[in-house]
Coordinates of C-alpha atoms in Angstrom, one line a residue:
M17 CA -0.1 0.1 0.0
Y18 CA 0.9 3.6 -0.2
H19 CA 1.5 6.2 2.5
S20 CA -0.7 9.4 2.2
R21 CA 1.7 12.2 3.1
I22 CA 0.5 15.9 3.6
H23 CA 3.4 18.2 3.7
A24 CA 3.9 21.4 5.5
P25 CA 4.5 24.4 3.5
S26 CA 8.4 24.3 4.5
E27 CA 8.8 20.7 3.0
P28 CA 9.8 20.3 -0.7
I29 CA 6.8 19.4 -2.8
V30 CA 6.4 15.8 -3.6
T31 CA 7.0 15.0 -7.4
P32 CA 3.7 13.2 -8.5
P33 CA 4.1 9.9 -10.0
S34 CA 3.9 10.0 -14.0
Y35 CA 0.9 8.8 -15.9
S36 CA 2.8 5.9 -17.4
S37 CA 3.6 4.6 -13.8
V38 CA -0.2 4.9 -12.9
L39 CA -1.1 3.1 -16.1
R40 CA 1.2 0.4 -15.2
Y41 CA -0.3 0.2 -11.7
I42 CA -3.8 0.0 -13.1
L43 CA -2.7 -3.2 -14.6
S44 CA -1.8 -4.5 -11.4
G45 CA -4.0 -7.1 -9.6
R46 CA -5.7 -5.0 -7.2
M47 CA -7.1 -2.5 -9.5
L48 CA -8.1 -5.2 -12.0
V49 CA -10.1 -7.0 -9.0
A50 CA -11.8 -3.6 -8.5
G51 CA -12.9 -3.4 -12.3
L52 CA -14.0 -6.9 -12.3
M53 CA -16.1 -6.4 -9.1
G54 CA -17.5 -3.2 -10.5
F55 CA -18.7 -5.4 -13.7
A56 CA -20.4 -8.0 -11.4
S57 CA -22.1 -5.1 -9.4
G58 CA -23.2 -3.2 -12.7
L59 CA -24.5 -6.3 -14.6
P60 CA -27.6 -7.0 -12.4
F61 CA -28.7 -3.5 -11.8
L62 CA -30.4 -2.9 -15.4
I63 CA -31.8 -6.5 -15.3
T64 CA -34.5 -5.3 -13.1
Y65 CA -34.9 -2.1 -15.0
T66 CA -34.4 -2.3 -18.7
L67 CA -34.3 -5.9 -19.6
L68 CA -37.2 -6.8 -17.2
Q69 CA -39.4 -4.0 -18.6
A70 CA -38.9 -4.9 -22.1
W71 CA -39.8 -8.5 -21.1
L72 CA -42.9 -7.4 -19.5
T73 CA -44.0 -5.1 -22.3
E74 CA -43.3 -7.8 -25.0
N75 CA -45.9 -10.1 -22.9
G76 CA -48.5 -7.4 -23.0
I77 CA -48.1 -6.3 -19.4
S78 CA -49.9 -2.9 -18.9
V79 CA -47.6 0.1 -18.2
E80 CA -49.4 0.6 -14.9
V81 CA -48.1 -3.0 -13.8
I82 CA -44.7 -2.2 -15.2
G83 CA -44.5 1.0 -13.0
L84 CA -45.3 -1.0 -9.8
F85 CA -42.5 -3.3 -10.5
A86 CA -40.2 -0.3 -9.6
L87 CA -41.1 -1.3 -5.8
A88 CA -39.2 -4.4 -6.2
T89 CA -35.9 -2.5 -6.8
L90 CA -36.4 -0.8 -3.1
P91 CA -33.4 -2.7 -1.8
Y92 CA -31.1 -0.7 -3.6
S93 CA -32.3 2.4 -1.6
F94 CA -32.0 0.4 1.8
E95 CA -29.0 -1.7 1.3
F96 CA -27.3 -0.1 4.4
I97 CA -29.7 -2.3 6.6
A98 CA -27.5 -5.5 5.6
G99 CA -24.3 -3.6 6.6
P100 CA -24.4 -4.3 10.3
F101 CA -24.7 -8.1 9.5
I102 CA -21.9 -8.2 7.1
D103 CA -19.8 -6.3 9.5
R104 CA -20.6 -8.4 12.6
Y105 CA -20.6 -11.9 11.2
T106 CA -18.0 -13.9 9.5
P107 CA -18.8 -16.7 7.1
P108 CA -17.1 -20.1 7.8
W109 CA -15.5 -20.0 4.4
L110 CA -13.0 -17.6 2.4
G111 CA -13.0 -15.0 5.0
R112 CA -15.0 -12.0 6.3
R113 CA -15.6 -10.2 3.0
R114 CA -15.1 -12.9 0.3
G115 CA -17.2 -15.3 2.2
W116 CA -20.2 -12.8 2.2
L117 CA -19.6 -12.2 -1.4
F118 CA -19.3 -15.6 -2.7
A119 CA -22.6 -16.8 -1.1
V120 CA -24.3 -13.6 -2.2
Q121 CA -23.1 -13.8 -6.0
L122 CA -24.1 -17.6 -6.1
A123 CA -27.4 -16.5 -4.7
L124 CA -27.8 -13.6 -7.3
A125 CA -26.9 -15.6 -10.3
T126 CA -29.3 -18.3 -9.5
A127 CA -32.0 -15.8 -8.9
I128 CA -31.3 -14.0 -12.2
I129 CA -31.6 -17.3 -14.0
C130 CA -34.9 -18.2 -12.1
L131 CA -36.3 -14.9 -13.2
G132 CA -36.1 -15.9 -16.8
Q133 CA -37.9 -19.1 -16.0
T134 CA -40.9 -17.4 -14.8
N135 CA -43.8 -16.7 -17.0
P136 CA -45.2 -13.0 -16.9
H137 CA -48.6 -12.9 -17.5
G138 CA -51.6 -11.4 -15.6
D139 CA -52.8 -7.8 -14.7
L140 CA -54.2 -5.6 -11.7
T141 CA -57.2 -7.2 -10.2
L142 CA -59.6 -5.2 -8.0
V143 CA -59.7 -7.1 -4.5
T144 CA -61.8 -4.4 -2.5
I145 CA -62.6 -0.9 -1.9
I146 CA -61.7 0.7 1.5
T147 CA -64.0 3.6 2.3
L148 CA -62.5 6.4 4.3
G149 CA -65.3 9.1 4.9
N150 CA -66.0 10.3 1.5
L151 CA -63.0 8.8 -0.1
N152 CA -63.1 5.4 -1.7
L153 CA -59.7 3.6 -2.1
P154 CA -59.5 0.5 -4.3
V155 CA -57.1 -2.2 -3.5
Y156 CA -55.6 -4.1 -6.3
W157 CA -53.6 -7.3 -6.5
L158 CA -51.4 -8.7 -9.0
S159 CA -53.1 -11.5 -10.8
G160 CA -51.7 -14.7 -12.8
N161 CA -48.1 -15.2 -12.5
L162 CA -47.1 -11.6 -11.8
P163 CA -46.7 -12.3 -8.1
L164 CA -44.0 -14.8 -8.6
V165 CA -42.2 -12.7 -11.2
A166 CA -42.3 -9.7 -8.6
G167 CA -40.9 -12.1 -5.8
V168 CA -38.1 -13.3 -8.0
T169 CA -37.4 -9.5 -9.1
L170 CA -37.2 -8.6 -5.5
L171 CA -34.6 -11.2 -4.7
V172 CA -32.5 -10.2 -7.5
A173 CA -32.6 -6.6 -6.3
L174 CA -32.1 -7.8 -2.7
F175 CA -28.9 -9.9 -3.7
S176 CA -27.5 -7.4 -6.1
A177 CA -27.8 -4.4 -3.4
T178 CA -26.2 -6.8 -0.8
Q179 CA -23.3 -7.7 -3.3
D180 CA -22.8 -3.8 -3.7
T181 CA -22.4 -3.3 0.0
V182 CA -19.9 -6.2 0.3
I183 CA -17.9 -5.0 -2.7
N184 CA -17.6 -1.4 -1.4
A185 CA -16.4 -2.8 2.0
Y186 CA -13.9 -5.0 0.1
R187 CA -12.5 -2.1 -1.9
R188 CA -12.2 0.1 1.1
E189 CA -10.2 -2.6 3.1
S190 CA -8.0 -3.7 0.4
L191 CA -6.8 -0.6 -0.8
A192 CA -5.0 2.3 1.1
D193 CA -6.6 5.9 1.2
D194 CA -4.5 7.2 -1.5
E195 CA -5.6 4.3 -3.8
Q196 CA -9.2 4.8 -3.2
G197 CA -9.8 7.3 -6.1
L198 CA -8.1 5.1 -8.6
G199 CA -10.0 2.0 -7.2
A200 CA -13.2 3.8 -7.4
S201 CA -12.3 4.8 -10.9
M202 CA -11.8 1.2 -11.9
Y203 CA -15.0 -0.1 -10.0
V204 CA -17.1 2.6 -12.0
W205 CA -15.3 1.6 -15.3
G206 CA -16.3 -2.2 -14.7
Y207 CA -19.8 -1.0 -13.5
R208 CA -20.7 0.9 -16.6
I209 CA -19.4 -2.0 -18.7
G210 CA -21.7 -4.3 -16.9
M211 CA -24.6 -2.0 -17.5
W212 CA -23.9 -1.6 -21.0
V213 CA -23.6 -5.5 -21.5
V214 CA -27.4 -5.7 -20.4
A215 CA -28.7 -2.5 -22.0
S216 CA -27.2 -3.3 -25.4
G217 CA -26.0 -6.9 -25.5
G218 CA -29.0 -8.1 -23.5
M219 CA -31.6 -6.5 -25.6
I220 CA -30.1 -7.6 -28.9
M221 CA -29.7 -11.2 -27.6
A222 CA -33.4 -11.0 -26.5
Q223 CA -34.5 -10.2 -29.9
Y224 CA -32.7 -13.3 -31.6
I225 CA -32.8 -16.1 -28.9
G226 CA -35.7 -14.8 -26.6
F227 CA -35.6 -13.5 -23.0
R228 CA -35.4 -16.6 -21.2
T229 CA -32.2 -17.7 -22.7
T230 CA -30.8 -14.1 -22.4
F231 CA -31.6 -14.2 -18.6
A232 CA -29.7 -17.3 -18.3
I233 CA -26.8 -16.1 -20.2
M234 CA -26.9 -12.8 -17.7
G235 CA -26.8 -15.3 -14.7
L236 CA -23.8 -17.0 -16.2
L237 CA -22.1 -13.8 -16.8
M238 CA -21.9 -13.4 -12.9
L239 CA -19.2 -16.1 -13.3
P240 CA -16.2 -13.5 -13.7
G241 CA -17.4 -12.1 -10.6
I242 CA -17.4 -15.2 -8.8
L243 CA -13.9 -16.3 -9.9
T244 CA -12.8 -12.8 -9.0
T245 CA -14.0 -13.4 -5.5
L246 CA -12.4 -17.1 -5.3
F247 CA -9.0 -15.9 -6.3
A248 CA -8.8 -12.4 -5.2
P249 CA -6.9 -12.2 -1.6
E250 CA -9.0 -11.5 1.5
P251 CA -8.4 -8.0 2.7
K252 CA -5.9 -8.0 5.7
A253 CA -8.0 -7.6 8.9
Q254 CA -7.2 -4.2 10.5
T255 CA -9.8 -4.4 13.4
T256 CA -11.9 -7.2 14.9
P257 CA -15.7 -7.5 13.9
P258 CA -18.2 -5.7 16.4
P259 CA -18.8 -7.9 19.5
N260 CA -22.7 -8.1 18.9
L261 CA -25.1 -6.9 16.6
R262 CA -26.3 -3.9 18.7
E263 CA -22.6 -2.7 18.4
A264 CA -22.7 -3.2 14.7
V265 CA -25.9 -1.1 14.3
A266 CA -25.2 1.7 16.6
G267 CA -21.3 1.7 16.4
P268 CA -20.9 3.2 12.9
F269 CA -22.9 6.0 13.9
V270 CA -21.3 6.9 17.2
E271 CA -17.8 6.2 15.7
F272 CA -18.5 8.5 12.7
F273 CA -19.7 11.6 14.6
T274 CA -17.0 11.2 17.5
R275 CA -14.3 10.7 14.9
R276 CA -15.0 13.8 12.7
Q277 CA -15.4 17.1 14.4
N278 CA -16.8 18.3 11.1
A279 CA -19.1 15.4 10.5
V280 CA -22.1 17.1 9.9
L281 CA -20.4 19.3 7.3
I282 CA -19.1 16.1 5.6
L283 CA -22.7 14.9 5.2
L284 CA -23.9 18.1 3.7
F285 CA -21.0 18.1 1.4
I286 CA -22.0 14.5 0.2
V287 CA -25.6 15.9 -0.5
L288 CA -24.4 19.0 -2.2
Y289 CA -21.3 18.1 -4.3
K290 CA -23.1 16.5 -7.3
L291 CA -26.5 18.3 -6.4
G292 CA -26.6 20.5 -9.8
D293 CA -25.2 17.8 -12.0
T294 CA -27.7 15.2 -10.7
L295 CA -30.7 17.9 -11.1
A296 CA -29.6 18.8 -14.6
S297 CA -29.4 15.2 -15.8
T298 CA -33.1 14.5 -14.7
M299 CA -34.4 16.9 -17.5
I300 CA -31.8 16.2 -20.2
T301 CA -34.0 13.8 -22.3
P302 CA -37.3 16.2 -22.2
F303 CA -34.7 19.3 -23.0
Y304 CA -33.3 17.4 -26.1
L305 CA -36.9 16.7 -27.4
H306 CA -38.0 20.4 -26.6
L307 CA -35.2 21.7 -28.9
G308 CA -36.3 19.5 -31.8
F309 CA -33.7 16.6 -31.6
T310 CA -35.5 13.3 -32.7
T311 CA -35.4 10.4 -30.7
A312 CA -33.2 8.5 -33.3
Q313 CA -30.5 11.5 -33.1
I314 CA -30.7 11.2 -29.2
G315 CA -30.1 7.4 -29.3
E316 CA -27.3 7.9 -32.0
V317 CA -25.4 10.6 -30.4
A318 CA -26.0 10.5 -26.6
K319 CA -25.6 6.8 -26.0
P320 CA -22.4 6.1 -27.8
V321 CA -20.7 9.5 -27.3
G322 CA -21.9 9.7 -23.7
F323 CA -20.9 6.1 -22.7
S324 CA -17.4 6.5 -24.3
A325 CA -16.7 10.0 -22.7
L326 CA -18.0 8.5 -19.3
M327 CA -15.6 5.5 -19.5
L328 CA -12.6 7.7 -20.7
G329 CA -13.2 10.4 -17.8
G330 CA -13.6 7.7 -15.2
L331 CA -10.3 6.2 -16.3
L332 CA -8.3 9.4 -16.6
G333 CA -9.9 10.9 -13.4
G334 CA -8.7 7.8 -11.5
M335 CA -5.3 8.4 -12.9
A336 CA -5.2 12.2 -12.3
I337 CA -6.2 11.6 -8.6
M338 CA -3.0 9.7 -7.8
R339 CA -1.0 12.8 -9.6
I340 CA -2.9 15.6 -7.9
G341 CA -4.3 14.2 -4.7
Q342 CA -7.9 14.0 -3.5
Y343 CA -8.5 17.7 -2.8
R344 CA -7.3 19.1 -5.9
A345 CA -9.3 16.2 -7.9
L346 CA -12.5 16.9 -6.2
W347 CA -12.2 20.7 -6.6
W348 CA -11.2 20.7 -10.2
F349 CA -13.5 17.7 -11.3
G350 CA -16.2 19.4 -9.3
L351 CA -15.7 22.8 -11.2
L352 CA -15.6 20.8 -14.5
Q353 CA -18.7 19.3 -13.7
A354 CA -20.4 22.8 -13.4
L355 CA -19.1 24.1 -16.5
S356 CA -20.3 21.2 -18.4
T357 CA -23.7 21.6 -16.8
A358 CA -23.7 25.2 -17.9
G359 CA -22.8 24.0 -21.3
F360 CA -26.4 22.6 -22.1
A361 CA -27.6 26.2 -22.0
W362 CA -25.4 26.8 -25.0
L363 CA -27.7 24.2 -26.8
V364 CA -30.6 26.6 -26.5
H365 CA -28.8 29.2 -28.6
T366 CA -27.3 26.8 -31.0
G367 CA -30.8 24.9 -31.6
P368 CA -30.8 21.2 -32.6
S369 CA -27.2 21.0 -34.0
V370 CA -26.0 17.4 -33.9
G371 CA -22.5 18.4 -33.6
W372 CA -22.8 20.7 -30.6
L373 CA -25.0 17.8 -28.9
A374 CA -22.2 15.6 -29.2
V375 CA -19.7 18.1 -27.8
V376 CA -21.9 18.9 -24.9
I377 CA -22.7 15.4 -24.2
A378 CA -19.0 14.3 -24.4
A379 CA -18.1 17.2 -22.0
E380 CA -20.7 16.4 -19.4
N381 CA -20.1 12.6 -19.4
F382 CA -16.3 13.1 -19.3
S383 CA -16.4 15.5 -16.4
G384 CA -19.1 13.5 -14.6
G385 CA -16.9 10.2 -14.9
M386 CA -13.9 12.2 -13.2
G387 CA -16.2 13.6 -10.7
T388 CA -17.9 10.4 -9.8
A389 CA -14.4 8.6 -9.5
A390 CA -13.1 11.2 -7.0
F391 CA -16.3 11.3 -4.9
V392 CA -16.9 7.5 -4.5
G393 CA -13.1 7.5 -3.5
F394 CA -13.7 10.4 -1.0
M395 CA -16.4 8.4 0.6
A396 CA -14.4 5.3 1.0
T397 CA -11.8 7.2 3.0
L398 CA -14.3 8.4 5.5
T399 CA -15.2 4.9 6.6
N400 CA -13.8 3.2 9.6
R401 CA -12.5 -0.4 8.9
E402 CA -14.4 -2.0 11.7
F403 CA -17.7 -0.7 10.2
T404 CA -16.9 -0.3 6.5
A405 CA -20.1 -2.1 5.0
T406 CA -22.3 -0.1 7.1
Q407 CA -20.7 3.4 7.0
Y408 CA -20.2 3.2 3.3
A409 CA -23.6 2.0 2.6
L410 CA -25.0 4.9 4.5
L411 CA -22.8 7.4 2.7
A412 CA -24.1 5.9 -0.4
S413 CA -27.7 6.2 0.3
L414 CA -27.1 9.7 1.5
M415 CA -25.6 10.5 -2.0
S416 CA -28.7 9.5 -3.5
V417 CA -30.9 12.1 -1.7
P418 CA -30.7 14.8 -4.6
R419 CA -31.9 12.0 -6.9
T420 CA -34.6 10.6 -4.9
L421 CA -36.0 13.9 -3.3
F422 CA -34.9 17.1 -5.0
A423 CA -35.1 15.9 -8.8
S424 CA -38.9 15.7 -8.3
S425 CA -39.0 19.6 -8.5
T426 CA -36.8 19.8 -11.9
G427 CA -39.8 20.0 -13.9
F428 CA -41.2 22.9 -12.0
M429 CA -37.6 24.7 -12.0
A430 CA -37.3 24.2 -15.9
S431 CA -40.7 25.4 -16.6
G432 CA -40.5 28.7 -14.3
L433 CA -36.8 29.5 -15.2
G434 CA -36.9 28.4 -18.8
W435 CA -34.2 26.2 -20.0
T436 CA -31.2 28.5 -20.2
Q437 CA -31.5 29.8 -16.7
F438 CA -32.6 26.3 -15.5
F439 CA -29.0 24.9 -16.4
I440 CA -27.3 28.0 -15.2
T441 CA -28.8 27.6 -11.8
C442 CA -27.8 24.0 -11.7
A443 CA -24.3 25.0 -12.5
L444 CA -24.4 27.6 -9.8
L445 CA -25.4 24.8 -7.3
A446 CA -22.0 23.5 -7.3
I447 CA -20.7 26.6 -5.3
P448 CA -22.0 25.4 -1.8
G449 CA -20.1 22.0 -2.3
L450 CA -16.9 23.6 -3.5
W451 CA -17.0 25.8 -0.6
L452 CA -17.4 23.3 1.9
L453 CA -14.8 21.2 0.3
T454 CA -12.2 24.0 1.3
R455 CA -12.9 23.1 4.9
F456 CA -11.5 19.7 4.5
R457 CA -8.2 20.5 2.9
G458 CA -5.9 19.8 5.9
W459 CA -6.9 16.0 5.9
L460 CA -7.4 15.1 2.3
N461 CA -4.8 12.9 0.7
E462 CA -1.9 14.4 -1.3
P463 CA -0.5 12.5 -4.3
T464 CA 2.0 9.6 -3.6
T465 CA 5.4 9.8 -4.8
D466 CA 5.5 6.6 -6.7
P467 CA 2.7 4.2 -7.3
S468 CA 5.0 1.2 -8.1
T469 CA 6.6 1.2 -4.5
P470 CA 4.6 -0.9 -2.1
A471 CA 4.1 0.6 1.3
E472 CA 2.5 -0.5 4.7
Q473 CA -1.4 0.0 4.6
E474 CA -2.6 2.7 7.0
S475 CA -4.5 1.6 10.1

């Protein structure tokens, strides 16, 4: 591992590692493990969204029922619930982290294959009407085979969310603080590839070989993740597990707030750092269509250009973090995110220009990939190794607050402000997060001197 050194002003400036040495380090075992685990994490996510929705639609299921199936993905919003159990108990095989990961991955692969063997048919059936004063509330139930489909979908989401929790804990404990940014970059890189395999490859396969076989193949594609779990080393134990479940539940909260004097500001920063970027992305598709772009143009430009820029940004972002350190990475990447968000306002003046659309999308996804890598790495360094799974899951849930709460107001914002002012406002929303970042400069990691020299892992 590598020491994180923060030098006093009187000390000589550390020469940051070259990009070639960082690239060689990326090809080392630990970063490849982070990428492969990211693939295993991203693969099942879109199975419960894109692939399942397409299958239900093909079987004539109503849009009302398809919308209700979103409730089966609630485990992704409450994955921190499994954290205390993962921190407290150690399976009798493979170790504290790999043991949980192996069991959950086997269950997840099985659930994905079983989902494809169900037969989605049925609809909403009126069960009864509950009268509350002058209000009549109809109660519906899923008929036919849909309850079974929903139940298996819930299991897929549950195992997938639990896998995310364990993988995040594994990555935090197997990498030093100054490696977290690059490790997060490789994880996000693999995660996006896994999503792309489902969103593009899965949909194409379903057209030619059917959904049942496609789901079976998707389940088998969990094999690289399972093999990675089997052959990757178990993180060296830094602390003993919590002595009991009560400590595993309460300990993460008590430890975090007693260890960090500025804990409340940190939590506020996590909410605010990507707030503007998140709010702007919520209205992107309606914005494109309002400008006059066709759905074909959006699909031909937005998807390939955005995906490529996001992957490149995540990779280069992770490399840059090791050269310039966490603080500078969060600052510059956050500023680039804000500028790229403001770039959408430029499209209002250019009109439906495919060329400018590609430029703005590339800039937004490139900066977003860099910002995500730095942000995920930053959250990992906040956790204590005794409660890694629980604390990281809680921080990740907090990060989703802008998407789950504030994003619902973006339609009203865009309607009231107009598109230009809406995107400018979203860009300006980056300022509070960047200002809070200056309060953390004293303890954020500086760049390492040489990423090819192992060092002792920090406690």
